[in-house]
């Protein structure tokens, strides 16, 4: 799943970030709104019945599993999710709504029923016909870990969290060296989550906040390298840009963002970042020269293709 298509906004920070694993039972309230007009589709608080998920049990709306793992206990957060991740939402919402009705009032939906009568809810029928981005507001109420989970790995005070970030970073680095990119990204994500929870308690750009950001920086760079390796370029650009916002002369961030721009065919941006990296660090000049030559060849190939296409238009 492309997590770049999920945008988070913290409304109220929680007080305990838990590293979850398959089998974790999660309880939360949620509200769903359409981004197009702000219309509320579902609100579990009105029903006074929280949602419960058990991670790893193949729940049909995978994005919800991703969302809850980005939250701390008792945190309230808003997530804007791209419609491409939500094709199942109308059917999931119907199932949840129907579960609160008497059995005799529930309507089974097969292909023929869907075509002729719809889902039985006008708003869900409209969403099915005209998909749009959705906004989910979640309140994470509780997390119940599997019995075999090592609780000492998450029941940490602030100092222990800081130490755990270092452990997770080293773990991720080793997994990266061994070629286990998914595992490495998971380790980096856990470490980033811990740091972000600590940063919420500080005033942005204050000394303590910047100290935590400097811990976050290598994790962002390592995660961006993983994304480059799997050709997922836009998250790599986003993470490198976050580093460069506070450390504009970071050569690693410039070079990796340039590689990501190149992969995404943002040739002008790639050229600019490569040149800036070479200005700052002579040791990358040879590599940059090679990359710039590649960009020129790609640009020439694109220009030639454009000329041929336009030429054919007027013949």
XYZ file of C-alpha atoms in Angstrom:
315
model
C 0.000 0.000 0.000
C 1.299 3.461 -0.920
C 1.249 5.284 2.430
C 1.956 8.563 0.626
C -1.752 8.480 -0.262
C -2.629 8.730 3.452
C -2.227 12.186 5.045
C -2.351 12.460 8.846
C -3.230 15.454 11.008
C -2.988 15.010 14.774
C -5.910 16.627 16.624
C -5.108 15.467 20.166
C -1.889 13.572 21.005
C -2.176 10.312 22.875
C -0.042 9.052 25.730
C 1.299 5.647 24.690
C 2.617 4.537 21.314
C 2.404 0.760 20.975
C 4.284 -1.327 18.453
C 1.563 -3.606 17.136
C 1.836 -6.996 15.490
C -0.629 -9.468 13.931
C -3.166 -10.573 16.490
C -3.350 -7.171 18.214
C -6.932 -6.208 19.078
C -7.690 -2.524 18.510
C -10.776 -0.556 19.582
C -11.517 2.879 18.154
C -14.238 5.363 17.330
C -14.342 6.687 13.808
C -16.141 9.238 11.714
C -16.133 9.157 7.915
C -16.618 12.253 5.752
C -16.553 12.811 2.014
C -13.793 15.229 1.058
C -15.845 16.637 -1.807
C -18.654 18.122 0.286
C -17.859 17.319 3.939
C -20.909 15.063 4.253
C -20.695 12.628 7.170
C -21.238 9.042 6.062
C -20.679 7.138 9.293
C -20.067 8.035 12.934
C -19.542 5.266 15.481
C -20.077 7.660 18.407
C -23.675 8.267 17.343
C -24.184 4.515 17.471
C -22.289 4.390 20.793
C -20.473 1.337 19.517
C -16.717 1.481 18.869
C -15.157 -0.454 16.004
C -12.941 -3.417 16.810
C -10.210 -4.815 14.560
C -7.818 -7.699 15.007
C -4.744 -6.931 12.951
C -3.701 -9.504 10.392
C -7.130 -11.112 10.083
C -7.556 -9.938 6.471
C -10.051 -7.185 7.193
C -11.229 -6.007 3.788
C -10.337 -2.346 4.372
C -6.567 -2.564 4.711
C -6.142 1.191 5.066
C -7.779 1.105 8.518
C -5.111 -1.320 9.739
C -2.476 1.074 8.430
C -4.151 4.051 10.110
C -4.422 2.600 13.620
C -0.752 1.618 13.541
C 0.124 5.299 13.022
C -1.611 6.291 16.284
C -0.956 6.343 20.009
C -3.507 5.138 22.553
C -6.090 7.862 23.239
C -4.846 9.900 20.314
C -7.379 11.635 18.070
C -6.247 12.154 14.491
C -7.646 12.970 11.079
C -6.583 11.011 8.007
C -7.275 12.064 4.435
C -7.173 8.984 2.219
C -7.006 8.826 -1.560
C -9.984 7.174 -3.202
C -7.713 4.609 -4.871
C -7.283 2.945 -1.455
C -11.014 2.857 -0.724
C -12.903 0.833 -3.363
C -14.300 -1.477 -0.653
C -15.535 1.239 1.699
C -19.199 1.285 0.563
C -19.436 -2.478 1.101
C -17.647 -2.391 4.469
C -19.865 0.477 5.632
C -22.973 -1.447 4.543
C -21.802 -4.515 6.486
C -21.194 -2.462 9.630
C -24.557 -0.679 9.358
C -26.410 -3.933 8.681
C -24.780 -5.584 11.705
C -26.663 -3.103 13.890
C -30.028 -4.049 12.413
C -32.223 -7.026 13.279
C -31.308 -10.011 11.095
C -34.638 -9.951 9.225
C -34.028 -6.363 8.042
C -30.651 -7.032 6.518
C -30.376 -7.275 2.749
C -27.877 -9.556 1.051
C -26.134 -7.910 -1.873
C -25.111 -10.086 -4.797
C -24.080 -8.765 -8.190
C -27.641 -8.757 -9.511
C -29.026 -7.003 -6.419
C -26.295 -4.389 -6.559
C -27.058 -3.685 -10.203
C -30.824 -3.486 -9.770
C -31.378 -2.204 -6.238
C -28.039 -0.900 -5.001
C -26.590 -1.328 -1.514
C -29.731 -0.225 0.285
C -28.221 3.095 1.403
C -28.425 6.114 -0.885
C -25.195 7.717 0.329
C -23.240 4.495 -0.131
C -24.741 3.962 -3.581
C -23.620 7.471 -4.524
C -20.107 6.793 -3.192
C -19.960 3.498 -5.092
C -20.922 5.235 -8.345
C -18.770 8.326 -7.763
C -15.730 7.429 -5.625
C -13.953 10.286 -3.867
C -11.259 10.844 -1.254
C -12.488 10.271 2.303
C -11.590 11.864 5.611
C -11.463 9.552 8.642
C -11.306 10.937 12.182
C -10.134 8.199 14.547
C -9.917 8.053 18.323
C -7.819 5.078 19.394
C -9.472 3.848 22.587
C -7.495 0.761 23.510
C -4.975 -1.766 22.249
C -4.861 -5.350 23.485
C -1.682 -7.149 22.519
C -1.407 -10.904 21.916
C -0.363 -12.944 24.937
C 3.018 -13.776 23.403
C 3.958 -10.125 22.873
C 6.993 -8.905 24.804
C 5.428 -6.000 26.639
C 8.744 -4.543 27.753
C 9.338 -3.560 24.117
C 6.533 -0.962 24.195
C 5.904 -0.002 27.805
C 8.636 2.602 27.690
C 9.229 5.987 29.265
C 10.724 8.823 27.206
C 14.360 7.854 27.832
C 13.633 4.237 26.963
C 11.879 5.297 23.761
C 14.957 7.268 22.721
C 17.130 4.205 23.318
C 14.675 2.023 21.403
C 14.909 4.351 18.406
C 18.623 3.588 18.185
C 18.009 -0.138 18.470
C 15.345 -0.072 15.769
C 17.580 1.974 13.500
C 20.417 -0.542 13.790
C 17.957 -3.371 13.257
C 16.644 -1.674 10.132
C 20.168 -1.074 8.841
C 21.014 -4.755 9.231
C 17.794 -5.800 7.522
C 18.607 -3.406 4.677
C 22.096 -4.891 4.264
C 20.551 -8.361 4.105
C 18.121 -7.226 1.401
C 14.988 -7.451 3.570
C 13.581 -4.086 2.527
C 10.036 -4.578 3.841
C 11.393 -5.524 7.271
C 13.820 -2.600 7.214
C 11.047 -0.142 6.361
C 8.939 -1.564 9.179
C 11.778 -1.023 11.661
C 12.376 2.523 10.438
C 8.630 3.243 10.586
C 8.429 2.059 14.205
C 11.382 4.241 15.150
C 9.925 7.251 13.321
C 6.627 6.750 15.125
C 8.374 6.855 18.514
C 10.265 10.028 17.630
C 7.143 11.725 16.293
C 5.334 10.990 19.544
C 8.191 12.590 21.494
C 8.285 15.586 19.133
C 4.588 16.273 19.732
C 5.468 17.181 23.307
C 7.954 19.848 22.209
C 7.525 23.229 20.535
C 8.488 22.962 16.854
C 12.027 24.138 16.108
C 12.922 24.645 19.780
C 16.231 23.148 20.932
C 14.704 19.911 22.264
C 12.545 19.540 19.143
C 15.575 19.988 16.864
C 17.530 17.454 18.900
C 14.795 14.907 18.246
C 14.647 15.923 14.581
C 18.366 15.207 14.280
C 17.574 11.683 15.496
C 14.767 11.481 12.976
C 16.917 12.670 10.050
C 18.952 9.475 9.422
C 15.776 7.414 9.669
C 14.122 9.563 6.995
C 17.185 9.162 4.777
C 17.350 5.402 5.304
C 13.631 5.020 4.647
C 13.965 7.105 1.483
C 16.756 4.813 0.257
C 14.464 1.804 0.769
C 11.756 3.553 -1.233
C 14.271 4.306 -3.993
C 15.270 0.655 -4.126
C 11.667 -0.427 -4.667
C 11.099 2.389 -7.202
C 8.509 4.143 -5.002
C 9.796 7.596 -5.830
C 7.322 10.095 -4.396
C 7.637 8.986 -0.731
C 11.423 9.189 -1.198
C 11.051 12.769 -2.469
C 8.773 13.632 0.474
C 11.126 12.235 3.132
C 14.235 13.841 1.632
C 12.389 17.168 1.374
C 11.555 16.963 5.090
C 15.273 16.607 5.854
C 16.183 19.485 3.545
C 13.604 21.780 5.120
C 15.742 21.962 8.277
C 19.101 20.905 6.812
C 19.218 22.453 3.313
C 22.851 21.457 2.681
C 22.414 17.760 3.439
C 24.202 16.071 0.535
C 22.648 12.638 1.081
C 19.156 14.122 1.020
C 19.925 16.150 -2.106
C 21.453 13.198 -3.953
C 18.652 10.791 -3.005
C 15.939 13.288 -3.812
C 17.631 13.867 -7.161
C 17.587 10.112 -7.834
C 13.907 9.999 -6.889
C 13.095 12.964 -9.135
C 14.952 11.215 -11.952
C 12.942 8.053 -11.393
C 9.748 10.096 -11.443
C 10.859 11.899 -14.634
C 11.098 15.279 -12.904
C 14.244 15.988 -14.897
C 14.672 19.688 -14.089
C 14.336 19.091 -10.346
C 16.738 16.144 -10.538
C 19.320 18.225 -12.389
C 19.061 21.023 -9.817
C 19.520 18.697 -6.827
C 22.445 16.833 -8.406
C 24.280 20.084 -9.161
C 23.711 21.404 -5.642
C 25.038 18.145 -4.135
C 28.194 18.386 -6.271
C 28.742 22.005 -5.203
C 28.614 20.980 -1.552
C 30.673 17.774 -1.761
C 33.434 17.217 -4.312
C 33.439 13.476 -3.588
C 30.115 13.038 -5.404
C 31.132 14.986 -8.527
C 31.981 11.853 -10.529
C 28.640 10.254 -9.687
C 26.807 13.500 -10.396
C 28.511 13.886 -13.779
C 27.322 10.415 -14.704
C 23.775 11.170 -13.560
C 23.687 14.499 -15.418
C 24.801 12.753 -18.598
C 21.948 10.269 -18.101
C 19.510 13.163 -17.685
C 20.707 14.809 -20.897
C 20.270 11.529 -22.793
C 16.787 11.096 -21.381
C 15.905 14.700 -22.198
C 17.189 14.300 -25.764
C 15.256 11.064 -26.172
C 12.100 12.747 -24.892
C 12.617 15.789 -27.138
C 13.178 13.585 -30.189
C 10.031 11.598 -29.393
C 8.051 14.826 -28.978
C 9.344 16.174 -32.299
C 8.401 12.969 -34.077
C 4.948 12.988 -32.518
C 4.285 16.617 -33.441
C 5.689 16.043 -36.921
C 3.213 13.200 -37.467
C 0.366 15.400 -36.279
C 0.869 17.800 -39.168
C 1.551 15.223 -41.891
